[in-house]
Tab-separated table of C-alpha atoms in Angstrom:
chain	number	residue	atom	x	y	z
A	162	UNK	CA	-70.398	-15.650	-6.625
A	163	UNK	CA	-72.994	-16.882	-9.207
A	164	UNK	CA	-76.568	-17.254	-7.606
A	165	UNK	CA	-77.338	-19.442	-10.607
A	166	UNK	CA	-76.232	-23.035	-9.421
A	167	UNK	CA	-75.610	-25.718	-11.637
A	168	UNK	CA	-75.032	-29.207	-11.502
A	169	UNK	CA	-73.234	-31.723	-12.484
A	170	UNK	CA	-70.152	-29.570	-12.657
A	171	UNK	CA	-68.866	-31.999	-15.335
A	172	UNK	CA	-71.252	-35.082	-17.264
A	173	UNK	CA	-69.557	-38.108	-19.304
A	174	UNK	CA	-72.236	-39.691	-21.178
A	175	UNK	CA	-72.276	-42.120	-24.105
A	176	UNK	CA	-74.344	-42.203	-26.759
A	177	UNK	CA	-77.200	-44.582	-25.976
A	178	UNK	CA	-77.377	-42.728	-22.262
A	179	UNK	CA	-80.385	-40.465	-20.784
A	180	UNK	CA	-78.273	-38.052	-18.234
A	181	UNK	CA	-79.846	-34.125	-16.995
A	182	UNK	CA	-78.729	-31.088	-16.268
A	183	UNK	CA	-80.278	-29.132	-13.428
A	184	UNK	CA	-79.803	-25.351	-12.680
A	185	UNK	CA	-81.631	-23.226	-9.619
A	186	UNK	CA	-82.054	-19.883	-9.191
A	187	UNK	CA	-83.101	-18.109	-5.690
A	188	UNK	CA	-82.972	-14.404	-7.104
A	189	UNK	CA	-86.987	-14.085	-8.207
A	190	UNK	CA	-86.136	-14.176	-11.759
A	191	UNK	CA	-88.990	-15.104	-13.843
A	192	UNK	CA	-86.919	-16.051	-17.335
A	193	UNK	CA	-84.664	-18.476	-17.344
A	194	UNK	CA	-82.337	-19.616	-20.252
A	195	UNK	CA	-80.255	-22.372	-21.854
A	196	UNK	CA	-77.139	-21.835	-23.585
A	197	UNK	CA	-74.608	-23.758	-25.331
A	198	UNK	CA	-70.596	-22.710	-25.924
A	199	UNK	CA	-68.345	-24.257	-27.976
A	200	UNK	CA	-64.496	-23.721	-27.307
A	201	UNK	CA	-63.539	-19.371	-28.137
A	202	UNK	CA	-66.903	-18.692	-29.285
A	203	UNK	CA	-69.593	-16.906	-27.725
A	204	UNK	CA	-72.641	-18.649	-26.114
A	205	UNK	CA	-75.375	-19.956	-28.085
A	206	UNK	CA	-79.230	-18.997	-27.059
A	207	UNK	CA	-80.720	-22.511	-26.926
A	208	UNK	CA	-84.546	-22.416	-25.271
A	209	UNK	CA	-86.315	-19.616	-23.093
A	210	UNK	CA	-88.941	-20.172	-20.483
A	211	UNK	CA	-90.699	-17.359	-19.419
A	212	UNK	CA	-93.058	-17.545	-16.279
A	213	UNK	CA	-92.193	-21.484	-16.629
A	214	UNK	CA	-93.617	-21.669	-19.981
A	215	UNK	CA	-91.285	-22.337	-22.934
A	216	UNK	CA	-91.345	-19.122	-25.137
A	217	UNK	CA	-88.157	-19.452	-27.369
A	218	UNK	CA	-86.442	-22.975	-29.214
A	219	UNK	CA	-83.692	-22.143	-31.117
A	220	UNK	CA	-84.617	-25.063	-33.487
A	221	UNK	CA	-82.680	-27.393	-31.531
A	222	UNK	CA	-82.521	-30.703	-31.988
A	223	UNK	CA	-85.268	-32.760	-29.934
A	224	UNK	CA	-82.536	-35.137	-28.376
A	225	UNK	CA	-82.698	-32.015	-26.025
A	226	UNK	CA	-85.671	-31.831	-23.642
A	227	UNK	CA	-86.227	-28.948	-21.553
A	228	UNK	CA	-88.395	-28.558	-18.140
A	229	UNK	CA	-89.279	-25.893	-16.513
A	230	UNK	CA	-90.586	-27.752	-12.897
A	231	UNK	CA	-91.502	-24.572	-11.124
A	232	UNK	CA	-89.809	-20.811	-11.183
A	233	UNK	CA	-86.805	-21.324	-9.600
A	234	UNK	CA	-85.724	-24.944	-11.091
A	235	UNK	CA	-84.881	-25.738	-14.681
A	236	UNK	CA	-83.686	-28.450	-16.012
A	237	UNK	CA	-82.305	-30.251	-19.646
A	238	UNK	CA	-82.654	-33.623	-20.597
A	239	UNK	CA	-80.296	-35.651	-22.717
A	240	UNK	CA	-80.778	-38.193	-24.600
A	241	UNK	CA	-78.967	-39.774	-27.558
A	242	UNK	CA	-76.637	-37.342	-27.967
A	243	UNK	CA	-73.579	-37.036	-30.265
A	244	UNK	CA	-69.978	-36.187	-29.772
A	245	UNK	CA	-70.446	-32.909	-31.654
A	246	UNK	CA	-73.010	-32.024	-28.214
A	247	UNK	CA	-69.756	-31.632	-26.165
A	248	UNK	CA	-69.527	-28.208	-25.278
A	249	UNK	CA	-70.018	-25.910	-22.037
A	250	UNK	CA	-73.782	-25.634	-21.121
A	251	UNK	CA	-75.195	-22.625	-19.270
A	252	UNK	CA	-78.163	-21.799	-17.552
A	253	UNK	CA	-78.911	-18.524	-16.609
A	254	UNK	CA	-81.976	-16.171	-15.304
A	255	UNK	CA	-83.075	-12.904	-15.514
A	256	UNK	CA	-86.137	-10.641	-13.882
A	257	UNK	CA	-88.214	-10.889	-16.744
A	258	UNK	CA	-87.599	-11.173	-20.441
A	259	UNK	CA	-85.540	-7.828	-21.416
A	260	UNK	CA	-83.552	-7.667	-18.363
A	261	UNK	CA	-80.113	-8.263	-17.356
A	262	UNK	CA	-78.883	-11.555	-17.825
A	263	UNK	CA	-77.257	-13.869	-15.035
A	264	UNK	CA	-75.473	-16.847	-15.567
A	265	UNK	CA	-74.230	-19.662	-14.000
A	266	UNK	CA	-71.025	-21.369	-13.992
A	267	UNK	CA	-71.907	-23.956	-16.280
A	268	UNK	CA	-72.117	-27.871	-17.224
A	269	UNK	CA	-69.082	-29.174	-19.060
A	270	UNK	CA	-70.537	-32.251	-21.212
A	271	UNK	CA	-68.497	-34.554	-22.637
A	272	UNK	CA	-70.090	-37.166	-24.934
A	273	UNK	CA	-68.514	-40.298	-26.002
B	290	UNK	CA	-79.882	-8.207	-38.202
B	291	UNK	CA	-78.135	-7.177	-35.279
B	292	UNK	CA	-74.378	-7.143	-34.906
B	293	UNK	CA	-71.545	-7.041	-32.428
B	294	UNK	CA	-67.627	-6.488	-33.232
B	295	UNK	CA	-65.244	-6.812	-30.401
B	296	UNK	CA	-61.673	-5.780	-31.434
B	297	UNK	CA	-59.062	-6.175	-30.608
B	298	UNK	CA	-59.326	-10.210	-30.749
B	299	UNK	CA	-56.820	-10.415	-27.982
B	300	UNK	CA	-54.659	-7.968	-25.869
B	301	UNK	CA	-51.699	-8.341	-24.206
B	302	UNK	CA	-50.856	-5.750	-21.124
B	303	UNK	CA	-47.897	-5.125	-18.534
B	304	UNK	CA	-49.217	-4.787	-15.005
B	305	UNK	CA	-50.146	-1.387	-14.939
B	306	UNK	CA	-50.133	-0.440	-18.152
B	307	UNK	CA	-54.507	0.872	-18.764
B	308	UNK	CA	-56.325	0.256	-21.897
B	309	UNK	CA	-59.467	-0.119	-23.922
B	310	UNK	CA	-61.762	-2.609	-25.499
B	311	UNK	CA	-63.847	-1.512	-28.308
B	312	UNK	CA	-67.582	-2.733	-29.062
B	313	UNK	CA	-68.538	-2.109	-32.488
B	314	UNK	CA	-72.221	-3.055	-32.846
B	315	UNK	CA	-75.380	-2.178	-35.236
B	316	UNK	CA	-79.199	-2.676	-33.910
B	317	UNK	CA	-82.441	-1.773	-34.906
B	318	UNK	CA	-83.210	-0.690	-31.083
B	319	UNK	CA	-81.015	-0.909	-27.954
B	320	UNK	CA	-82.806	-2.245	-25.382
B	321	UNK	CA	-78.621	-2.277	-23.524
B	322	UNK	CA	-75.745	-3.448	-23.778
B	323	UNK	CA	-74.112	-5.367	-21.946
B	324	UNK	CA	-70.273	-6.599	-20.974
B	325	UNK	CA	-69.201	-9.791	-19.049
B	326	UNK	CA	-66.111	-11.036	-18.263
B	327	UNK	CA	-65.851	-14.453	-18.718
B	328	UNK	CA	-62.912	-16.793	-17.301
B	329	UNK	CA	-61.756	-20.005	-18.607
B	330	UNK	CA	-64.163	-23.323	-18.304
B	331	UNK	CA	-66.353	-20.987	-16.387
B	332	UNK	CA	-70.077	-19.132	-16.748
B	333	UNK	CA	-70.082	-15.147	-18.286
B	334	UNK	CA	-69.943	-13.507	-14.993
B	335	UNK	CA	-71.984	-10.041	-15.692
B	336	UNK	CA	-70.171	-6.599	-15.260
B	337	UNK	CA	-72.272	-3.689	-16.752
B	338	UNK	CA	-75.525	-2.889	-18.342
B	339	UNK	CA	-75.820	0.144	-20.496
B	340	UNK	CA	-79.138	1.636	-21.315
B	341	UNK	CA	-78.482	4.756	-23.728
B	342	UNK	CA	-75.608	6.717	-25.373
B	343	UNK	CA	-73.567	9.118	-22.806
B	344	UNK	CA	-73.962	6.535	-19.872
B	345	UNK	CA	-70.921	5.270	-18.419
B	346	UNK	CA	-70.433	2.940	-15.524
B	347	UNK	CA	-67.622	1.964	-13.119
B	348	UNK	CA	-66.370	-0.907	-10.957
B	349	UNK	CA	-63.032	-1.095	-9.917
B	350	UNK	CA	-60.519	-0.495	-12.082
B	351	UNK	CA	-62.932	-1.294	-15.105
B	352	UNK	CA	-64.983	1.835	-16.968
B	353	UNK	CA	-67.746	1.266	-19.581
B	354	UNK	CA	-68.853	4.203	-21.959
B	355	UNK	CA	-71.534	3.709	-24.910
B	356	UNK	CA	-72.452	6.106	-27.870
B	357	UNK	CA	-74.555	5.601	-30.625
B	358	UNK	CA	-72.196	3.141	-32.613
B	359	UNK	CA	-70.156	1.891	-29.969
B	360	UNK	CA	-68.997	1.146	-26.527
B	361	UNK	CA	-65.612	0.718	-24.504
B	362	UNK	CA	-64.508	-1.135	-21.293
B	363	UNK	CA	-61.360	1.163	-20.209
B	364	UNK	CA	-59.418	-0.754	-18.010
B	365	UNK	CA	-56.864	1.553	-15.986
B	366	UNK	CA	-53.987	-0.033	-13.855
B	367	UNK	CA	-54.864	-3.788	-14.904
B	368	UNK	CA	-53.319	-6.608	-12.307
B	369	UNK	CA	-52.835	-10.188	-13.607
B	370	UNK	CA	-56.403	-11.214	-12.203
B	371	UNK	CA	-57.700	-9.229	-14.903
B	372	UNK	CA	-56.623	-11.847	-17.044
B	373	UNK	CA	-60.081	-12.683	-18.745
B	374	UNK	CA	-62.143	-13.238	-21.953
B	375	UNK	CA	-64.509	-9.768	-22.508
B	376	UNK	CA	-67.655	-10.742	-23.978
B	377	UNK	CA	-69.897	-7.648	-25.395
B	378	UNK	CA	-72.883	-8.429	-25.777
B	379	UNK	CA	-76.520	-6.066	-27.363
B	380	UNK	CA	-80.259	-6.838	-27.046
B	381	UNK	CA	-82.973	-5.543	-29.362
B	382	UNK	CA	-85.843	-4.104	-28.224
B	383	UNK	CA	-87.767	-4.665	-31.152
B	384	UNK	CA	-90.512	-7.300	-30.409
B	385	UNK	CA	-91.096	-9.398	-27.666
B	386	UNK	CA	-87.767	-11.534	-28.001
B	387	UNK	CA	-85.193	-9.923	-26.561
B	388	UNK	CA	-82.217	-12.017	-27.527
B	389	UNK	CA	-78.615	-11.574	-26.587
B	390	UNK	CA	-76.436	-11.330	-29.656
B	391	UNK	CA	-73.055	-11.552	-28.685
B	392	UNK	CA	-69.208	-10.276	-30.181
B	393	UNK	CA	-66.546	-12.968	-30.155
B	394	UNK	CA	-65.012	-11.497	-27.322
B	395	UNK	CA	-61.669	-10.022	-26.444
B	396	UNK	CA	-59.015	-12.216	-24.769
B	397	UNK	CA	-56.916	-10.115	-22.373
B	398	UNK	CA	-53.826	-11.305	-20.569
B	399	UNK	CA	-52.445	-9.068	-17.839
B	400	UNK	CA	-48.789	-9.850	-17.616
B	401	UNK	CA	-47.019	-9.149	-13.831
């Protein structure tokens, strides 16, 4: 089992709505990640907080807020988002930057 | 810039019947690689990390090998549960960023 938790398990938003995603880790890990999947592709690297400070954003789009509330929570805020945003999103963790890579089992966002 | 090729696209086995999975990739400095199996509608659930050419690692009925140029996941005596997506994945360790670039993956479908 995962010891990156995610929640919701599954979002339905509309357009005009303000929803978050929230992911936990209890491991120690001190970088913690965002990605985004599309159906058959491979995830995409979205931000990267690194002793809670944001240290990578993959130029994505600022109806996407990240928060980093301490070192084991992390969370992503939506906001005005479009139908092409649906997609799996991941959060996952790691001991530092450079280290193995955990993930969790993932937010499946539907916008309509 | 850094490249992964995961072939075959997708692999269809008897119960039984072992095989490979090739990782083609191209860095400027392996930091590892690393494989994941990934279900369907779920989070990349992480198998191996390998740190230099020669190593090889072992779980189960799964086998990893890298060289230089390459790395394989041997999978001997497969049972349907193997049934998975197998994502390859390489980090640089040139710089401080440390980014996962991922292959497409490799659809297997163990067949009872």
């Amino acid at each position: 089992d995962t010891e990156v938790t995610q929640t919701p398990k599954h979002l339905v938003m509309g357009m005009t709505n303000k929803k978050s995603l929230k992911c936990e880790q209890h491991m120690g890990h001190r970088a913690m990640y965002w990605y985004k999947q599309k159906a058959k592709k491979p995830p995409e690297l979205m931000f990267v907080y690194s002793y809670e400070k944001l240290s990578i954003n993959e130029s994505v789009p600022s109806r996407f807020s990240p928060e980093c509330p301490n070192s084991s929570l992390l969370n992503l805020h939506l906001h005005a988002l479009q139908p092409e945003d649906s997609a799996l999103y991941l959060c996952a963790s790691s001991q530092d930057r450079g280290n193995t890579i955990y993930f969790g089992e993932g937010s499946w966002l539907t916008v309509v | 810039e850094d490249q992964v090729t995961q072939s075959p696209e997708a692999l269809r086995l008897q119960e039984g019947e072992s095989s490979s999975l090739n990782c083609s990739y191209t860095v400027s400095g392996l930091r590892g690689l690393f494989w994941y199996r990934q279900d369907p509608g779920k989070g990349p659930e992480f198998l191996f990390t390998l740190y230099s050419a020669g190593e090889e690692k072992e779980k189960e009925r799964l086998k990893a090998t890298l060289t230089k140029k390459e790395s394989f996941l041997h999978i001997t005596a497969p049972k349907p549960e193997d049934s998975a997506t197998y994502l390859c994945a390489v980090m640089n360790s040139g710089g401080s960023n440390y980014k996962l670039t991922f292959g497409k993956g490799t659809l297997l479908t163990v067949n009872p």
